[in-house]
């Protein structure tokens, strides 16, 4: 009897091993299928040849592209859920990176599709290559007439009235590219290069957080990041690279260098400033703060010859986007459809945002330093970044792409939604609408946030765990 039981137990173990192996192969095949689907959907989007279309044909093709992008988002969410909910063989990360590289190469073969901002970058680089301060003149100024051409200049937005809006570190990147390869392709390659910096930093950070490297899929396959950076070449990619570097340096206790890297990200796109409190938790204040302030002061000093114009178009940008009147803010725009808002509505809203943000910062700074500081750092970074994006509710899709970076280490359903679905904003079915169409992004994000918080609070009461430690079934859309 004992021998038969022993043989039966051995057979059960063999069968269980075979089933696990078969399940692993099926999961790996499904992951490869998700990657292949993203490649096919991206190729189909490029085959629409939208830059060569116009009029009704262009509108129709843009609608088709919107459908393809939504399917890509669904495929991406499936891939994220799969990558988070099981263990993977060591070589899986190379498959993830191979698909990521191929997707970017595909997008680099076509002209920018969803934005013309990159032409301003190339122009600013050209101006600096000629020895001229980019903050001094608008592109249409006669002083710059000799720099105009038929490829870049006609596509510059706000050329007739706006100085450049981009801060000094962004300008340094434009200047470097302008001197090496002053073209749209050169600029896009530079942006993909900074993306690569962020990805490499996260690949080094993930083991320090006790997490597998294949999680890099969360950023590397993200459709919003792909189309924003490899296709349109937005400068936000530089901020992504520098933020990734700042996170890695902070986890390695290089606090001064981390502060400098974060300041560099702020001098590309101002939004990363809101995550600074996450870097100061645990009493690490003076060194990162001082390093950041020194870098900011030094970089602005390099362009101080333009005087107050060194702030560029930024003061007028808030007015143009409706931030001063409240019409460009999602919540106020919605309230404005129901009732007439008081003249100080924007001031009241801003004060409320400041109070909520201070409360978030206080909650973060009060937390004790956890055993795994890497996960806590990325969780706090993600929380502050997502809160800032919802509060300011930008209506440009690429503004949200940087949220995918901390999501690699600290994913949540709300964060993944905000880091991906805003790709809907490339289309504007109702011209000038700042509430109804964006509600497809913000309302589900709020619902998902509430769903994320409930299990987090329960887990925190029972085990003292952070949001980054919840089960995968609680994290995903």
Short mmCIF file of C-alpha atoms in Angstrom, two decimals:
data_model
loop_
_atom_site.label_atom_id
_atom_site.label_comp_id
_atom_site.label_asym_id
_atom_site.label_seq_id
_atom_site.Cartn_x
_atom_site.Cartn_y
_atom_site.Cartn_z
CA UNK A 1 0.00 0.00 0.00
CA UNK A 2 2.81 2.42 0.92
CA UNK A 3 4.59 1.73 -2.39
CA UNK A 4 1.43 2.39 -4.38
CA UNK A 5 0.86 5.64 -2.49
CA UNK A 6 4.45 6.69 -3.11
CA UNK A 7 4.13 5.96 -6.83
CA UNK A 8 0.82 7.85 -6.93
CA UNK A 9 2.33 10.87 -5.22
CA UNK A 10 5.27 10.82 -7.63
CA UNK A 11 2.94 10.65 -10.62
CA UNK A 12 0.93 13.58 -9.22
CA UNK A 13 4.09 15.65 -8.87
CA UNK A 14 5.13 14.84 -12.44
CA UNK A 15 1.67 15.74 -13.71
CA UNK A 16 1.65 19.01 -11.75
CA UNK A 17 5.09 19.89 -13.14
CA UNK A 18 3.93 19.12 -16.69
CA UNK A 19 0.81 21.25 -16.23
CA UNK A 20 2.84 24.17 -14.85
CA UNK A 21 5.23 23.92 -17.76
CA UNK A 22 2.37 23.82 -20.26
CA UNK A 23 0.72 26.81 -18.58
CA UNK A 24 4.02 28.67 -18.70
CA UNK A 25 4.38 28.01 -22.42
CA UNK A 26 0.82 29.12 -23.08
CA UNK A 27 1.37 32.31 -21.10
CA UNK A 28 4.61 33.02 -22.94
CA UNK A 29 2.85 32.45 -26.26
CA UNK A 30 0.08 34.82 -25.20
CA UNK A 31 2.63 37.47 -24.24
CA UNK A 32 4.32 37.15 -27.64
CA UNK A 33 0.86 37.37 -29.20
CA UNK A 34 0.15 40.62 -27.38
CA UNK A 35 3.46 42.01 -28.62
CA UNK A 36 2.72 40.91 -32.17
CA UNK A 37 -0.72 42.50 -31.99
CA UNK A 38 0.79 45.83 -30.92
CA UNK A 39 3.22 45.66 -33.83
CA UNK A 40 0.42 44.94 -36.33
CA UNK A 41 -1.81 47.69 -34.94
CA UNK A 42 1.04 50.21 -35.03
CA UNK A 43 1.93 49.26 -38.61
CA UNK A 44 -1.72 49.64 -39.64
CA UNK A 45 -1.79 53.10 -38.09
CA UNK A 46 1.26 54.12 -40.09
CA UNK A 47 -0.16 52.68 -43.31
CA UNK A 48 -3.01 55.19 -43.06
CA UNK A 49 -0.40 57.77 -44.17
CA UNK A 50 -2.17 60.57 -42.31
CA UNK A 51 0.53 63.23 -42.93
CA UNK A 52 -0.13 62.96 -46.69
CA UNK A 53 -3.92 63.32 -46.33
CA UNK A 54 -6.12 66.40 -46.00
CA UNK A 55 -9.74 67.47 -45.69
CA UNK A 56 -12.43 64.83 -45.28
CA UNK A 57 -9.95 62.05 -46.05
CA UNK A 58 -7.75 63.12 -43.15
CA UNK A 59 -10.70 63.23 -40.74
CA UNK A 60 -11.73 59.72 -41.73
CA UNK A 61 -8.22 58.38 -41.35
CA UNK A 62 -7.84 60.02 -37.96
CA UNK A 63 -11.04 58.29 -36.84
CA UNK A 64 -9.62 54.95 -37.98
CA UNK A 65 -6.38 55.69 -36.14
CA UNK A 66 -8.38 56.47 -32.98
CA UNK A 67 -9.97 53.04 -33.22
CA UNK A 68 -6.61 51.35 -33.73
CA UNK A 69 -5.17 53.18 -30.73
CA UNK A 70 -8.05 52.11 -28.50
CA UNK A 71 -7.54 48.49 -29.51
CA UNK A 72 -3.82 48.97 -28.78
CA UNK A 73 -4.70 50.23 -25.31
CA UNK A 74 -6.83 47.13 -24.67
CA UNK A 75 -4.03 44.85 -25.87
CA UNK A 76 -1.55 46.72 -23.69
CA UNK A 77 -3.74 46.32 -20.59
CA UNK A 78 -3.94 42.60 -21.31
CA UNK A 79 -0.15 42.39 -21.57
CA UNK A 80 0.31 44.33 -18.31
CA UNK A 81 -2.08 42.05 -16.45
CA UNK A 82 -0.30 38.99 -17.80
CA UNK A 83 3.19 40.26 -16.94
CA UNK A 84 2.19 41.11 -13.36
CA UNK A 85 0.27 37.97 -12.46
CA UNK A 86 2.87 35.23 -12.91
CA UNK A 87 6.58 34.47 -12.71
CA UNK A 88 8.54 34.46 -15.97
CA UNK A 89 11.73 32.80 -17.21
CA UNK A 90 14.86 34.96 -17.22
CA UNK A 91 14.87 35.56 -20.96
CA UNK A 92 11.40 37.12 -21.03
CA UNK A 93 12.80 40.63 -20.54
CA UNK A 94 14.63 40.34 -23.88
CA UNK A 95 11.37 39.55 -25.65
CA UNK A 96 9.79 42.59 -23.99
CA UNK A 97 12.69 44.83 -25.01
CA UNK A 98 12.78 43.38 -28.53
CA UNK A 99 9.14 44.27 -29.10
CA UNK A 100 9.69 47.72 -27.56
CA UNK A 101 12.62 48.47 -29.88
CA UNK A 102 10.75 47.22 -32.95
CA UNK A 103 7.73 49.37 -32.13
CA UNK A 104 9.91 52.46 -31.89
CA UNK A 105 11.78 51.70 -35.10
CA UNK A 106 8.42 51.32 -36.88
CA UNK A 107 7.22 54.70 -35.65
CA UNK A 108 10.49 56.40 -36.57
CA UNK A 109 10.01 55.40 -40.22
CA UNK A 110 7.03 57.80 -40.63
CA UNK A 111 6.76 61.57 -40.11
CA UNK A 112 5.20 62.94 -36.89
CA UNK A 113 1.46 62.39 -36.99
CA UNK A 114 -0.33 63.79 -33.93
CA UNK A 115 1.63 66.99 -33.18
CA UNK A 116 3.87 69.64 -34.74
CA UNK A 117 5.73 70.64 -31.57
CA UNK A 118 8.94 69.01 -32.76
CA UNK A 119 9.36 71.67 -35.45
CA UNK A 120 9.70 74.30 -32.71
CA UNK A 121 12.40 72.13 -31.08
CA UNK A 122 14.35 71.93 -34.32
CA UNK A 123 13.92 75.68 -34.83
CA UNK A 124 15.18 76.51 -31.33
CA UNK A 125 18.18 74.27 -31.94
CA UNK A 126 18.88 76.02 -35.23
CA UNK A 127 18.64 79.44 -33.59
CA UNK A 128 21.15 78.42 -30.91
CA UNK A 129 23.48 76.84 -33.47
CA UNK A 130 23.62 80.32 -35.01
CA UNK A 131 24.72 81.80 -31.69
CA UNK A 132 21.38 83.47 -30.86
CA UNK A 133 19.56 83.23 -27.53
CA UNK A 134 16.30 81.31 -28.29
CA UNK A 135 14.31 83.40 -25.79
CA UNK A 136 15.13 86.68 -27.49
CA UNK A 137 12.95 86.56 -30.63
CA UNK A 138 9.74 85.02 -31.87
CA UNK A 139 10.29 82.87 -35.00
CA UNK A 140 8.62 85.46 -37.23
CA UNK A 141 11.00 88.23 -36.14
CA UNK A 142 12.94 89.72 -39.10
CA UNK A 143 16.17 89.15 -37.16
CA UNK A 144 15.76 85.41 -37.81
CA UNK A 145 14.73 85.63 -41.46
CA UNK A 146 17.97 84.07 -42.68
CA UNK A 147 17.23 80.87 -40.70
CA UNK A 148 13.87 80.14 -42.32
CA UNK A 149 13.30 77.33 -44.77
CA UNK A 150 10.40 75.52 -46.44
CA UNK A 151 10.46 72.44 -44.19
CA UNK A 152 10.70 73.54 -40.56
CA UNK A 153 9.58 77.15 -40.34
CA UNK A 154 6.09 76.82 -41.94
CA UNK A 155 5.17 74.09 -39.44
CA UNK A 156 6.12 75.99 -36.26
CA UNK A 157 3.04 76.63 -34.13
CA UNK A 158 2.53 80.13 -32.69
CA UNK A 159 5.43 81.36 -34.83
CA UNK A 160 3.92 84.82 -35.23
CA UNK A 161 3.48 85.79 -31.60
CA UNK A 162 5.07 83.38 -29.10
CA UNK A 163 8.62 83.12 -27.87
CA UNK A 164 9.74 79.61 -27.02
CA UNK A 165 8.16 78.19 -23.86
CA UNK A 166 10.71 75.44 -23.17
CA UNK A 167 12.97 75.73 -20.08
CA UNK A 168 16.79 75.76 -20.20
CA UNK A 169 17.59 72.01 -20.03
CA UNK A 170 15.20 71.40 -22.91
CA UNK A 171 16.96 74.20 -24.79
CA UNK A 172 20.35 72.59 -24.13
CA UNK A 173 19.09 69.38 -25.71
CA UNK A 174 17.74 71.32 -28.71
CA UNK A 175 21.07 73.11 -29.03
CA UNK A 176 23.06 69.87 -28.93
CA UNK A 177 20.87 68.24 -31.56
CA UNK A 178 20.94 71.43 -33.65
CA UNK A 179 24.71 71.27 -33.80
CA UNK A 180 24.92 67.53 -34.48
CA UNK A 181 21.90 66.73 -36.66
CA UNK A 182 19.45 69.61 -36.84
CA UNK A 183 16.50 67.77 -38.33
CA UNK A 184 13.21 66.20 -37.27
CA UNK A 185 14.77 62.74 -37.46
CA UNK A 186 17.74 63.81 -35.36
CA UNK A 187 15.46 65.30 -32.73
CA UNK A 188 13.24 62.22 -32.58
CA UNK A 189 16.26 59.96 -32.18
CA UNK A 190 17.45 62.15 -29.32
CA UNK A 191 14.06 61.80 -27.60
CA UNK A 192 14.10 58.02 -28.03
CA UNK A 193 17.62 58.08 -26.60
CA UNK A 194 16.38 59.77 -23.43
CA UNK A 195 13.57 57.24 -23.27
CA UNK A 196 16.25 54.54 -23.40
CA UNK A 197 17.98 56.24 -20.47
CA UNK A 198 14.79 56.00 -18.43
CA UNK A 199 14.29 52.35 -19.38
CA UNK A 200 17.88 51.42 -18.48
CA UNK A 201 17.53 53.15 -15.11
CA UNK A 202 14.32 51.26 -14.38
CA UNK A 203 15.96 47.97 -15.37
CA UNK A 204 18.58 48.70 -12.71
CA UNK A 205 15.95 49.89 -10.23
CA UNK A 206 13.59 46.90 -10.46
CA UNK A 207 15.94 44.38 -8.77
CA UNK A 208 16.60 46.93 -6.01
CA UNK A 209 12.84 47.02 -5.48
CA UNK A 210 12.73 43.23 -5.35
CA UNK A 211 10.79 43.05 -8.61
CA UNK A 212 11.43 41.19 -11.90
CA UNK A 213 12.88 43.11 -14.85
CA UNK A 214 10.14 42.05 -17.28
CA UNK A 215 7.91 44.63 -15.57
CA UNK A 216 9.61 47.16 -17.83
CA UNK A 217 6.84 46.22 -20.26
CA UNK A 218 4.56 48.61 -18.36
CA UNK A 219 6.51 51.54 -19.79
CA UNK A 220 8.17 50.06 -22.87
CA UNK A 221 4.92 48.87 -24.49
CA UNK A 222 2.76 51.79 -23.40
CA UNK A 223 0.95 53.12 -26.51
CA UNK A 224 0.80 56.68 -25.21
CA UNK A 225 4.55 56.79 -24.63
CA UNK A 226 5.22 55.14 -28.00
CA UNK A 227 3.21 57.61 -30.07
CA UNK A 228 4.19 60.64 -27.99
CA UNK A 229 7.96 60.09 -28.16
CA UNK A 230 8.98 57.78 -31.03
CA UNK A 231 6.35 59.18 -33.39
CA UNK A 232 5.96 62.84 -32.39
CA UNK A 233 9.27 63.32 -30.55
CA UNK A 234 7.90 65.30 -27.62
CA UNK A 235 10.48 66.80 -25.28
CA UNK A 236 8.75 65.13 -22.32
CA UNK A 237 10.95 62.12 -23.17
CA UNK A 238 13.94 64.05 -21.79
CA UNK A 239 12.06 64.51 -18.50
CA UNK A 240 11.26 60.79 -18.49
CA UNK A 241 14.94 59.90 -18.85
CA UNK A 242 16.06 62.33 -16.14
CA UNK A 243 13.27 61.27 -13.77
CA UNK A 244 14.26 57.63 -14.20
CA UNK A 245 17.85 58.60 -13.41
CA UNK A 246 16.71 60.59 -10.34
CA UNK A 247 14.73 57.62 -9.00
CA UNK A 248 17.69 55.26 -9.40
CA UNK A 249 20.12 57.71 -7.77
CA UNK A 250 17.74 58.31 -4.86
CA UNK A 251 17.36 54.58 -4.20
CA UNK A 252 21.16 54.26 -4.26
CA UNK A 253 21.37 57.06 -1.67
CA UNK A 254 23.06 59.50 -4.07
CA UNK A 255 20.79 62.24 -2.76
CA UNK A 256 22.60 65.25 -4.19
CA UNK A 257 22.85 63.77 -7.66
CA UNK A 258 19.21 62.66 -7.43
CA UNK A 259 18.18 66.23 -6.64
CA UNK A 260 20.18 67.52 -9.60
CA UNK A 261 18.64 64.94 -11.96
CA UNK A 262 15.14 65.80 -10.76
CA UNK A 263 15.87 69.52 -11.22
CA UNK A 264 16.99 68.72 -14.75
CA UNK A 265 13.64 67.03 -15.40
CA UNK A 266 11.85 70.11 -14.02
CA UNK A 267 13.84 72.31 -16.43
CA UNK A 268 12.48 70.27 -19.30
CA UNK A 269 8.84 70.10 -18.22
CA UNK A 270 7.70 71.80 -15.02
CA UNK A 271 5.40 68.97 -13.89
CA UNK A 272 8.11 66.80 -12.24
CA UNK A 273 8.47 69.53 -9.60
CA UNK A 274 5.38 68.12 -7.88
CA UNK A 275 7.15 64.82 -7.09
CA UNK A 276 10.01 66.49 -5.19
CA UNK A 277 8.48 65.71 -1.75
CA UNK A 278 8.81 61.99 -2.51
CA UNK A 279 12.58 62.50 -2.74
CA UNK A 280 12.73 64.33 0.60
CA UNK A 281 11.09 61.66 2.76
CA UNK A 282 13.23 60.26 5.55
CA UNK A 283 14.94 63.53 6.44
CA UNK A 284 16.86 63.78 3.16
CA UNK A 285 16.30 67.45 2.48
CA UNK A 286 19.28 69.76 2.29
CA UNK A 287 21.52 67.88 -0.13
CA UNK A 288 18.94 67.20 -2.91
CA UNK A 289 17.29 70.59 -2.42
CA UNK A 290 20.58 72.47 -2.61
CA UNK A 291 21.81 70.52 -5.63
CA UNK A 292 18.54 71.12 -7.43
CA UNK A 293 18.47 74.83 -6.71
CA UNK A 294 22.09 75.27 -7.83
CA UNK A 295 21.36 73.49 -11.11
CA UNK A 296 18.22 75.53 -11.76
CA UNK A 297 20.01 78.81 -11.04
CA UNK A 298 23.00 77.88 -13.18
CA UNK A 299 20.92 76.78 -16.15
CA UNK A 300 18.80 79.93 -16.16
CA UNK A 301 21.98 82.02 -15.84
CA UNK A 302 23.20 80.59 -19.16
CA UNK A 303 20.22 82.21 -20.92
CA UNK A 304 19.95 85.33 -18.75
CA UNK A 305 20.99 87.54 -21.68
CA UNK A 306 17.34 87.53 -22.73
CA UNK A 307 16.33 89.21 -19.46
CA UNK A 308 12.80 88.47 -18.29
CA UNK A 309 12.07 86.90 -21.65
CA UNK A 310 13.93 83.84 -20.31
CA UNK A 311 10.54 82.62 -19.01
CA UNK A 312 9.41 82.57 -22.64
CA UNK A 313 5.76 82.15 -23.53
CA UNK A 314 4.90 80.58 -20.16
CA UNK A 315 3.00 83.57 -18.64
CA UNK A 316 0.71 83.79 -21.68
CA UNK A 317 0.32 80.02 -21.99
CA UNK A 318 -1.99 79.79 -18.98
CA UNK A 319 -4.28 82.39 -20.48
CA UNK A 320 -4.33 80.73 -23.88
CA UNK A 321 -5.16 77.34 -22.36
CA UNK A 322 -7.92 78.74 -20.15
CA UNK A 323 -6.16 78.01 -16.86
CA UNK A 324 -6.59 81.54 -15.50
CA UNK A 325 -10.32 81.66 -16.31
CA UNK A 326 -11.00 78.04 -15.35
CA UNK A 327 -12.41 77.09 -18.74
CA UNK A 328 -9.39 74.84 -19.35
CA UNK A 329 -9.79 72.94 -16.07
CA UNK A 330 -11.93 69.82 -16.30
CA UNK A 331 -13.87 70.19 -13.04
CA UNK A 332 -14.55 73.92 -13.46
CA UNK A 333 -15.47 73.42 -17.11
CA UNK A 334 -18.04 70.84 -15.99
CA UNK A 335 -19.46 73.09 -13.29
CA UNK A 336 -19.59 75.89 -15.84
CA UNK A 337 -22.00 73.85 -17.97
CA UNK A 338 -24.42 73.67 -15.03
CA UNK A 339 -24.24 77.15 -13.56
CA UNK A 340 -22.53 80.48 -13.85
CA UNK A 341 -19.27 80.35 -11.90
CA UNK A 342 -18.18 83.24 -9.64
CA UNK A 343 -15.30 85.39 -10.83
CA UNK A 344 -13.01 83.94 -8.19
CA UNK A 345 -13.82 80.28 -9.00
CA UNK A 346 -10.32 79.63 -10.30
CA UNK A 347 -8.79 81.11 -7.17
CA UNK A 348 -10.99 78.94 -4.94
CA UNK A 349 -10.18 75.87 -7.01
CA UNK A 350 -6.46 76.62 -6.85
CA UNK A 351 -6.61 77.06 -3.06
CA UNK A 352 -8.40 73.71 -2.74
CA UNK A 353 -5.79 72.00 -4.89
CA UNK A 354 -3.01 73.47 -2.76
CA UNK A 355 -4.68 72.25 0.46
CA UNK A 356 -5.10 68.72 -0.91
CA UNK A 357 -1.55 68.68 -2.20
CA UNK A 358 -0.16 69.83 1.16
CA UNK A 359 -2.15 67.07 2.86
CA UNK A 360 -0.66 64.49 0.45
CA UNK A 361 2.85 65.80 1.05
CA UNK A 362 2.35 65.76 4.82
CA UNK A 363 1.11 62.16 4.67
CA UNK A 364 4.16 61.15 2.61
CA UNK A 365 6.69 62.94 4.82
CA UNK A 366 5.17 61.45 8.00
CA UNK A 367 5.67 57.90 6.80
CA UNK A 368 8.57 55.98 8.33
CA UNK A 369 11.28 54.82 5.95
CA UNK A 370 10.10 51.35 4.81
CA UNK A 371 12.27 48.28 4.35
CA UNK A 372 11.91 48.58 0.57
CA UNK A 373 12.47 52.27 -0.10
CA UNK A 374 12.44 51.80 -3.90
CA UNK A 375 8.80 50.73 -4.00
CA UNK A 376 7.74 53.45 -1.58
CA UNK A 377 9.61 56.12 -3.56
CA UNK A 378 7.93 55.14 -6.82
CA UNK A 379 4.54 54.81 -5.13
CA UNK A 380 4.78 58.32 -3.67
CA UNK A 381 6.11 59.70 -6.96
CA UNK A 382 3.19 58.13 -8.82
CA UNK A 383 0.64 59.45 -6.33
CA UNK A 384 1.89 63.04 -6.49
CA UNK A 385 2.26 62.96 -10.28
CA UNK A 386 -1.22 61.55 -10.87
CA UNK A 387 -2.79 64.05 -8.46
CA UNK A 388 -1.11 66.93 -10.29
CA UNK A 389 -2.29 65.71 -13.68
CA UNK A 390 -5.89 65.33 -12.57
CA UNK A 391 -5.85 68.73 -10.83
CA UNK A 392 -4.47 70.57 -13.87
CA UNK A 393 -6.30 68.34 -16.42
CA UNK A 394 -4.12 69.04 -19.48
CA UNK A 395 -5.86 68.52 -22.80
CA UNK A 396 -2.72 67.39 -24.62
CA UNK A 397 -2.29 63.62 -24.53
CA UNK A 398 1.51 63.52 -24.29
CA UNK A 399 1.49 65.38 -20.96
CA UNK A 400 0.38 62.13 -19.29
CA UNK A 401 3.01 59.77 -20.74
CA UNK A 402 5.51 60.27 -17.91
CA UNK A 403 3.09 58.60 -15.47
CA UNK A 404 3.99 55.23 -17.01
CA UNK A 405 7.50 55.49 -15.54
CA UNK A 406 6.73 55.10 -11.80
CA UNK A 407 3.94 52.69 -12.74
CA UNK A 408 6.61 50.13 -13.63
CA UNK A 409 7.50 49.74 -9.95
CA UNK A 410 4.23 50.84 -8.31
CA UNK A 411 1.30 50.04 -10.62
CA UNK A 412 -2.30 50.73 -9.72
CA UNK A 413 -5.42 50.64 -11.82
CA UNK A 414 -5.94 54.40 -11.65
CA UNK A 415 -2.32 55.17 -12.50
CA UNK A 416 -2.24 52.79 -15.47
CA UNK A 417 -5.47 54.30 -16.75
CA UNK A 418 -4.10 57.85 -16.52
CA UNK A 419 -0.81 56.78 -18.11
CA UNK A 420 -2.52 55.28 -21.17
CA UNK A 421 -6.11 56.29 -21.94
CA UNK A 422 -5.40 60.05 -22.38
CA UNK A 423 -4.29 59.12 -25.87
CA UNK A 424 -7.99 59.80 -26.57
CA UNK A 425 -7.19 63.49 -26.24
CA UNK A 426 -5.41 63.57 -29.61
CA UNK A 427 -8.93 63.81 -31.05
CA UNK A 428 -11.45 66.54 -30.24
CA UNK A 429 -14.92 65.44 -31.39
CA UNK A 430 -16.50 68.61 -29.95
CA UNK A 431 -14.27 71.63 -30.75
CA UNK A 432 -13.36 73.54 -27.61
CA UNK A 433 -14.89 70.93 -25.27
CA UNK A 434 -12.98 70.69 -22.00
CA UNK A 435 -15.44 68.54 -20.04
CA UNK A 436 -17.50 65.89 -21.81
CA UNK A 437 -14.78 64.18 -23.87
CA UNK A 438 -12.13 64.44 -21.09
CA UNK A 439 -14.68 62.92 -18.69
CA UNK A 440 -14.03 59.59 -20.43
CA UNK A 441 -10.58 59.83 -18.84
CA UNK A 442 -11.14 61.47 -15.47
CA UNK A 443 -14.38 59.86 -14.28
CA UNK A 444 -13.09 56.26 -14.66
CA UNK A 445 -9.76 57.37 -13.16
CA UNK A 446 -11.55 58.62 -10.03
CA UNK A 447 -13.61 55.41 -9.77
CA UNK A 448 -10.47 53.29 -10.17
CA UNK A 449 -8.66 55.39 -7.58
CA UNK A 450 -11.43 54.73 -5.05
CA UNK A 451 -11.24 51.04 -5.89
CA UNK A 452 -7.45 51.14 -5.38
CA UNK A 453 -7.63 52.92 -2.04
CA UNK A 454 -10.05 50.52 -0.36
CA UNK A 455 -7.90 47.36 -0.55
CA UNK A 456 -4.81 49.45 0.20
CA UNK A 457 -6.36 50.67 3.47
CA UNK A 458 -7.43 47.15 4.38
CA UNK A 459 -3.97 45.77 3.60
CA UNK A 460 -2.30 48.59 5.51
CA UNK A 461 -4.37 47.87 8.61
CA UNK A 462 -3.57 44.18 8.52
CA UNK A 463 0.03 44.06 7.35
CA UNK A 464 1.35 47.65 7.11
CA UNK A 465 1.97 47.16 3.36
CA UNK A 466 2.07 49.91 0.72
CA UNK A 467 0.08 50.26 -2.46
CA UNK A 468 2.91 48.73 -4.43
CA UNK A 469 2.44 45.47 -2.47
CA UNK A 470 -1.22 44.76 -3.25
CA UNK A 471 -2.23 41.75 -5.29
CA UNK A 472 -2.07 42.00 -9.03
CA UNK A 473 -5.80 41.53 -9.32
CA UNK A 474 -6.24 44.78 -7.38
CA UNK A 475 -3.88 46.80 -9.53
CA UNK A 476 -5.14 46.37 -13.01
CA UNK A 477 -7.82 47.92 -15.19
#
